[in-house]
mmCIF file of C-alpha atoms and ligand atoms in Angstrom:
data_model
loop_
_atom_site.group_PDB
_atom_site.id
_atom_site.type_symbol
_atom_site.label_atom_id
_atom_site.label_comp_id
_atom_site.label_asym_id
_atom_site.label_seq_id
_atom_site.Cartn_x
_atom_site.Cartn_y
_atom_site.Cartn_z
ATOM 1 C CA MET A 1 -10.529 7.506 13.919
ATOM 2 C CA LYS A 2 -9.390 3.960 14.698
ATOM 3 C CA ILE A 3 -5.597 3.907 14.562
ATOM 4 C CA ALA A 4 -3.574 0.692 14.694
ATOM 5 C CA GLU A 5 -0.214 2.440 15.101
ATOM 6 C CA ILE A 6 1.781 5.607 14.472
ATOM 7 C CA PHE A 7 5.518 5.184 14.068
ATOM 8 C CA TYR A 8 8.566 6.828 12.559
ATOM 9 C CA SER A 9 10.629 4.873 10.068
ATOM 10 C CA LEU A 10 11.996 4.873 6.512
ATOM 11 C CA GLN A 11 9.655 4.474 3.584
ATOM 12 C CA GLY A 12 10.324 0.857 2.608
ATOM 13 C CA GLU A 13 8.719 0.686 -0.827
ATOM 14 C CA GLY A 14 8.179 2.605 -4.027
ATOM 15 C CA SER A 15 9.459 5.872 -5.436
ATOM 16 C CA LEU A 16 10.124 7.447 -2.019
ATOM 17 C CA LEU A 17 12.148 4.447 -0.846
ATOM 18 C CA GLY A 18 14.385 5.347 2.063
ATOM 19 C CA VAL A 19 12.752 8.692 2.901
ATOM 20 C CA PRO A 20 12.335 9.213 6.676
ATOM 21 C CA SER A 21 8.582 9.263 7.214
ATOM 22 C CA VAL A 22 5.998 9.054 9.922
ATOM 23 C CA PHE A 23 3.470 6.273 9.305
ATOM 24 C CA ILE A 24 -0.150 6.649 10.381
ATOM 25 C CA ARG A 25 -1.840 3.269 10.098
ATOM 26 C CA THR A 26 -5.630 3.251 10.152
ATOM 27 C CA SER A 27 -7.417 0.061 11.177
ATOM 28 C CA GLY A 28 -10.109 -1.554 9.018
ATOM 29 C CA CYS A 29 -10.102 -2.773 5.419
ATOM 30 C CA ASN A 30 -12.707 -3.651 2.796
ATOM 31 C CA LEU A 31 -10.467 -6.445 1.446
ATOM 32 C CA ARG A 32 -8.988 -9.615 2.973
ATOM 33 C CA CYS A 33 -5.802 -10.413 1.113
ATOM 34 C CA ARG A 34 -4.606 -13.981 1.552
ATOM 35 C CA TRP A 35 -1.083 -12.778 2.292
ATOM 36 C CA CYS A 36 -1.976 -9.540 4.136
ATOM 37 C CA ASP A 37 1.095 -8.388 6.074
ATOM 38 C CA THR A 38 -0.971 -6.267 8.477
ATOM 39 C CA PRO A 39 -3.789 -8.654 9.513
ATOM 40 C CA TYR A 40 -4.247 -6.551 12.650
ATOM 41 C CA THR A 41 -5.864 -3.939 10.360
ATOM 42 C CA SER A 42 -7.939 -6.290 8.183
ATOM 43 C CA TRP A 43 -8.637 -9.854 9.321
ATOM 44 C CA HIS A 44 -8.534 -8.919 13.026
ATOM 45 C CA PRO A 45 -8.668 -5.122 13.189
ATOM 46 C CA GLU A 46 -7.106 -3.674 16.315
ATOM 47 C CA GLY A 47 -6.461 -0.160 17.474
ATOM 48 C CA ALA A 48 -7.570 2.755 19.569
ATOM 49 C CA ASP A 49 -9.882 5.620 18.713
ATOM 50 C CA MET A 50 -7.945 8.868 18.440
ATOM 51 C CA SER A 51 -9.072 12.390 17.668
ATOM 52 C CA LEU A 52 -7.716 13.909 14.468
ATOM 53 C CA ASP A 53 -5.836 16.543 16.451
ATOM 54 C CA ALA A 54 -4.169 13.878 18.607
ATOM 55 C CA ILE A 55 -3.138 11.941 15.489
ATOM 56 C CA VAL A 56 -1.602 15.031 13.877
ATOM 57 C CA GLU A 57 0.111 16.039 17.123
ATOM 58 C CA GLU A 58 1.710 12.610 17.519
ATOM 59 C CA ALA A 59 2.676 12.493 13.827
ATOM 60 C CA CYS A 60 4.331 15.915 14.016
ATOM 61 C CA SER A 61 6.188 15.030 17.227
ATOM 62 C CA HIS A 62 8.713 12.959 15.227
ATOM 63 C CA GLY A 63 9.817 15.966 13.191
ATOM 64 C CA ALA A 64 9.365 14.197 9.842
ATOM 65 C CA ALA A 65 8.517 16.157 6.720
ATOM 66 C CA TYR A 66 6.831 13.132 5.110
ATOM 67 C CA ALA A 67 3.647 11.431 6.297
ATOM 68 C CA VAL A 68 2.442 8.082 4.988
ATOM 69 C CA VAL A 69 -1.224 7.393 5.659
ATOM 70 C CA THR A 70 -1.649 3.655 5.349
ATOM 71 C CA GLY A 71 -3.801 0.812 6.598
ATOM 72 C CA GLY A 72 -5.809 -1.286 6.347
ATOM 73 C CA GLU A 73 -7.565 0.804 3.780
ATOM 74 C CA PRO A 74 -7.225 4.460 4.824
ATOM 75 C CA MET A 75 -9.720 5.656 2.217
ATOM 76 C CA ILE A 76 -12.592 4.041 4.175
ATOM 77 C CA ALA A 77 -11.571 5.559 7.519
ATOM 78 C CA PRO A 78 -14.192 8.063 8.757
ATOM 79 C CA GLY A 79 -12.523 11.487 8.855
ATOM 80 C CA ILE A 80 -9.806 10.637 6.322
ATOM 81 C CA ILE A 81 -10.422 13.823 4.280
ATOM 82 C CA GLU A 82 -10.125 16.050 7.351
ATOM 83 C CA LEU A 83 -7.044 14.179 8.590
ATOM 84 C CA THR A 84 -5.197 14.712 5.320
ATOM 85 C CA GLN A 85 -6.200 18.387 5.286
ATOM 86 C CA LYS A 86 -4.778 18.827 8.789
ATOM 87 C CA LEU A 87 -1.532 17.079 7.805
ATOM 88 C CA ARG A 88 -1.235 19.407 4.844
ATOM 89 C CA GLN A 89 -1.845 22.443 7.074
ATOM 90 C CA ALA A 90 0.991 21.118 9.230
ATOM 91 C CA GLY A 91 3.225 21.313 6.145
ATOM 92 C CA MET A 92 3.722 17.596 5.572
ATOM 93 C CA HIS A 93 4.179 15.783 2.290
ATOM 94 C CA ILE A 94 1.383 13.213 2.207
ATOM 95 C CA THR A 95 1.521 9.743 0.687
ATOM 96 C CA ILE A 96 -1.621 7.634 0.838
ATOM 97 C CA GLU A 97 -1.182 3.875 0.570
ATOM 98 C CA THR A 98 -4.395 2.421 -0.841
ATOM 99 C CA ALA A 99 -5.638 -0.569 -2.790
ATOM 100 C CA GLY A 100 -7.420 1.898 -5.097
ATOM 101 C CA THR A 101 -10.941 0.524 -4.668
ATOM 102 C CA VAL A 102 -12.533 3.456 -2.793
ATOM 103 C CA TYR A 103 -12.499 7.158 -3.663
ATOM 104 C CA ALA A 104 -12.271 10.025 -1.168
ATOM 105 C CA ASP A 105 -11.409 13.639 -1.956
ATOM 106 C CA VAL A 106 -8.268 13.650 0.191
ATOM 107 C CA ALA A 107 -5.284 16.004 0.271
ATOM 108 C CA CYS A 108 -2.447 13.926 -1.140
ATOM 109 C CA ASP A 109 0.940 14.472 -2.815
ATOM 110 C CA LEU A 110 1.504 10.862 -3.863
ATOM 111 C CA MET A 111 -1.333 8.395 -4.331
ATOM 112 C CA SER A 112 0.455 5.094 -3.821
ATOM 113 C CA ILE A 113 -1.952 2.539 -5.226
ATOM 114 C CA SER A 114 -1.422 -1.169 -4.770
ATOM 115 C CA PRO A 115 -4.078 -2.898 -6.884
ATOM 116 C CA LYS A 116 -4.769 -6.382 -5.619
ATOM 117 C CA LEU A 117 -4.197 -9.172 -8.121
ATOM 118 C CA ALA A 118 -5.835 -12.601 -8.209
ATOM 119 C CA ASN A 119 -2.930 -13.892 -6.081
ATOM 120 C CA SER A 120 -4.444 -11.953 -3.138
ATOM 121 C CA THR A 121 -7.819 -13.740 -3.087
ATOM 122 C CA PRO A 122 -8.294 -15.878 0.031
ATOM 123 C CA GLU A 123 -10.140 -19.179 0.349
ATOM 124 C CA GLY A 124 -13.099 -19.281 2.703
ATOM 125 C CA PRO A 125 -15.996 -16.967 3.550
ATOM 126 C CA PHE A 126 -14.342 -13.708 2.397
ATOM 127 C CA ARG A 127 -13.493 -15.056 -1.056
ATOM 128 C CA ASN A 128 -16.511 -13.645 -2.923
ATOM 129 C CA GLN A 129 -16.459 -10.236 -1.237
ATOM 130 C CA HIS A 130 -12.744 -9.847 -1.884
ATOM 131 C CA GLU A 131 -13.041 -10.948 -5.498
ATOM 132 C CA ARG A 132 -15.949 -8.534 -6.104
ATOM 133 C CA LEU A 133 -14.203 -5.527 -4.545
ATOM 134 C CA ARG A 134 -10.517 -5.938 -5.322
ATOM 135 C CA ASN A 135 -10.604 -4.278 -8.742
ATOM 136 C CA ASN A 136 -12.623 -1.083 -9.324
ATOM 137 C CA PRO A 137 -11.459 0.371 -12.664
ATOM 138 C CA ASP A 138 -13.542 3.570 -12.346
ATOM 139 C CA VAL A 139 -12.117 4.474 -8.936
ATOM 140 C CA LEU A 140 -8.618 3.580 -10.053
ATOM 141 C CA ALA A 141 -8.875 5.795 -13.137
ATOM 142 C CA LYS A 142 -10.214 8.700 -11.075
ATOM 143 C CA LEU A 143 -7.381 8.460 -8.534
ATOM 144 C CA MET A 144 -4.817 8.304 -11.332
ATOM 145 C CA ARG A 145 -6.337 11.376 -13.013
ATOM 146 C CA GLN A 146 -6.595 13.443 -9.873
ATOM 147 C CA TYR A 147 -3.279 12.782 -8.103
ATOM 148 C CA PRO A 148 0.388 12.153 -8.796
ATOM 149 C CA TYR A 149 0.418 8.359 -8.478
ATOM 150 C CA GLN A 150 2.375 5.144 -8.502
ATOM 151 C CA LEU A 151 0.965 1.668 -9.062
ATOM 152 C CA LYS A 152 2.728 -0.886 -6.857
ATOM 153 C CA PHE A 153 2.058 -4.524 -7.628
ATOM 154 C CA VAL A 154 2.873 -7.341 -5.247
ATOM 155 C CA VAL A 155 4.159 -10.191 -7.410
ATOM 156 C CA ALA A 156 4.082 -13.771 -6.121
ATOM 157 C CA ALA A 157 4.824 -15.636 -9.371
ATOM 158 C CA PRO A 158 5.973 -14.752 -12.911
ATOM 159 C CA GLU A 159 2.473 -15.617 -14.168
ATOM 160 C CA ASP A 160 1.141 -12.519 -12.350
ATOM 161 C CA LEU A 161 2.600 -10.408 -15.166
ATOM 162 C CA GLU A 162 -0.267 -11.372 -17.436
ATOM 163 C CA GLU A 163 -2.734 -9.648 -15.096
ATOM 164 C CA ILE A 164 -0.444 -6.654 -14.502
ATOM 165 C CA ARG A 165 -0.312 -5.997 -18.245
ATOM 166 C CA THR A 166 -4.108 -5.464 -18.254
ATOM 167 C CA TYR A 167 -3.689 -2.263 -16.195
ATOM 168 C CA SER A 168 -3.275 0.722 -18.486
ATOM 169 C CA ALA A 169 -0.886 3.193 -16.892
ATOM 170 C CA ASP A 170 2.366 4.872 -17.801
ATOM 171 C CA LYS A 171 5.005 2.162 -17.281
ATOM 172 C CA ARG A 172 7.214 4.705 -15.531
ATOM 173 C CA ASN A 173 4.626 4.820 -12.741
ATOM 174 C CA ILE A 174 4.409 1.042 -12.324
ATOM 175 C CA ILE A 175 6.520 -0.584 -9.623
ATOM 176 C CA LEU A 176 6.830 -4.318 -8.981
ATOM 177 C CA MET A 177 7.678 -5.765 -5.572
ATOM 178 C CA PRO A 178 8.187 -9.369 -4.529
ATOM 179 C CA GLU A 179 5.503 -10.842 -2.278
ATOM 180 C CA GLY A 180 6.727 -12.117 1.061
ATOM 181 C CA THR A 181 7.493 -11.130 4.628
ATOM 182 C CA ARG A 182 10.495 -13.415 5.217
ATOM 183 C CA PRO A 183 13.887 -12.218 3.936
ATOM 184 C CA GLU A 184 14.764 -15.608 2.383
ATOM 185 C CA VAL A 185 11.506 -15.683 0.379
ATOM 186 C CA LEU A 186 12.006 -12.089 -0.773
ATOM 187 C CA GLN A 187 15.579 -12.883 -1.775
ATOM 188 C CA GLU A 188 14.513 -15.812 -3.989
ATOM 189 C CA ARG A 189 11.646 -13.890 -5.608
ATOM 190 C CA SER A 190 13.682 -10.735 -6.092
ATOM 191 C CA GLN A 191 16.049 -12.636 -8.412
ATOM 192 C CA TRP A 192 13.478 -13.536 -11.075
ATOM 193 C CA LEU A 193 11.463 -10.335 -10.533
ATOM 194 C CA ALA A 194 14.534 -8.175 -11.217
ATOM 195 C CA GLU A 195 14.990 -9.986 -14.544
ATOM 196 C CA ILE A 196 11.324 -9.416 -15.424
ATOM 197 C CA CYS A 197 11.695 -5.689 -14.673
ATOM 198 C CA LYS A 198 14.775 -5.454 -16.893
ATOM 199 C CA ARG A 199 13.026 -7.270 -19.722
ATOM 200 C CA GLU A 200 9.684 -5.445 -19.537
ATOM 201 C CA GLY A 201 10.747 -1.953 -18.437
ATOM 202 C CA TYR A 202 8.996 -1.897 -15.063
ATOM 203 C CA ARG A 203 10.575 -0.344 -12.014
ATOM 204 C CA TYR A 204 11.647 -2.754 -9.246
ATOM 205 C CA SER A 205 11.191 -2.030 -5.558
ATOM 206 C CA PRO A 206 12.642 -4.010 -2.681
ATOM 207 C CA ARG A 207 10.872 -4.106 0.682
ATOM 208 C CA LEU A 208 13.504 -2.189 2.574
ATOM 209 C CA HIS A 209 11.830 -2.425 5.975
ATOM 210 C CA VAL A 210 11.819 -6.253 5.785
ATOM 211 C CA ASP A 211 15.461 -6.268 4.651
ATOM 212 C CA LEU A 212 16.460 -3.975 7.520
ATOM 213 C CA TRP A 213 14.252 -5.174 10.353
ATOM 214 C CA GLY A 214 12.515 -8.402 9.288
ATOM 215 C CA ASP A 215 8.794 -9.161 9.595
ATOM 216 C CA LYS A 216 8.057 -6.860 12.529
ATOM 217 C CA ARG A 217 5.327 -4.457 13.476
ATOM 218 C CA GLY A 218 5.969 -0.704 13.756
ATOM 219 C CA VAL A 219 8.995 -0.502 11.451
HETATM 220 S S1 SF4 B 1 -5.722 -4.291 1.114
HETATM 221 FE FE1 SF4 B 1 -3.878 -4.163 2.406
HETATM 222 S S2 SF4 B 1 -4.615 -4.139 4.530
HETATM 223 FE FE2 SF4 B 1 -6.334 -4.803 3.226
HETATM 224 S S3 SF4 B 1 -6.225 -7.037 3.329
HETATM 225 FE FE3 SF4 B 1 -5.074 -6.385 1.509
HETATM 226 S S4 SF4 B 1 -2.925 -6.180 2.184
HETATM 227 FE FE4 SF4 B 1 -4.222 -6.267 4.045
#
């Protein structure tokens, strides 16, 4: 499996915010978000091929009880089902971070789905492919039926709320995060997004890893 990085950190987003976790980042994505914060797994995929056993061994070496399988898009990684089964055998709690456009019968304790809104669509040659693939209601519904889930939306402007309201899910499972990788941008957006969450009853999530360490790889 092509792995961009494995590192130990704190979960920076969502309902497990702050939980010490080992991150396994697969390389390769079916989407090309305009603001992708890991372009080394999508626009310019990098990484090394690793066996599943080597991945699990390195993940377990940090002593974490929580594993976050992320990307890229981990659900398209060849061997993803077997990898999650091995992590479960190792006794880890498994979060999968996905855009929710591809289904795989993985072992997973929290399906952390980040549906991509229109604000993610890039200009240029990938525009049509991204627009066609970014929303797959059937896959999304299946993931939400089969697993404990959260829907995390990246919000760039207040107008994004109109699109978010079209997703039918229990509001208690919907989390809004400001878009941005620079602390000053996140700070400005967090102000109006917090007010939106109070008004509409959505949960707010900061991006803890950016607050703590800035826009860096492997944190
Ligand atoms: S789905 Fe994630 S990894 Fe893929 S392009 Fe979008 S932000 Fe980047």
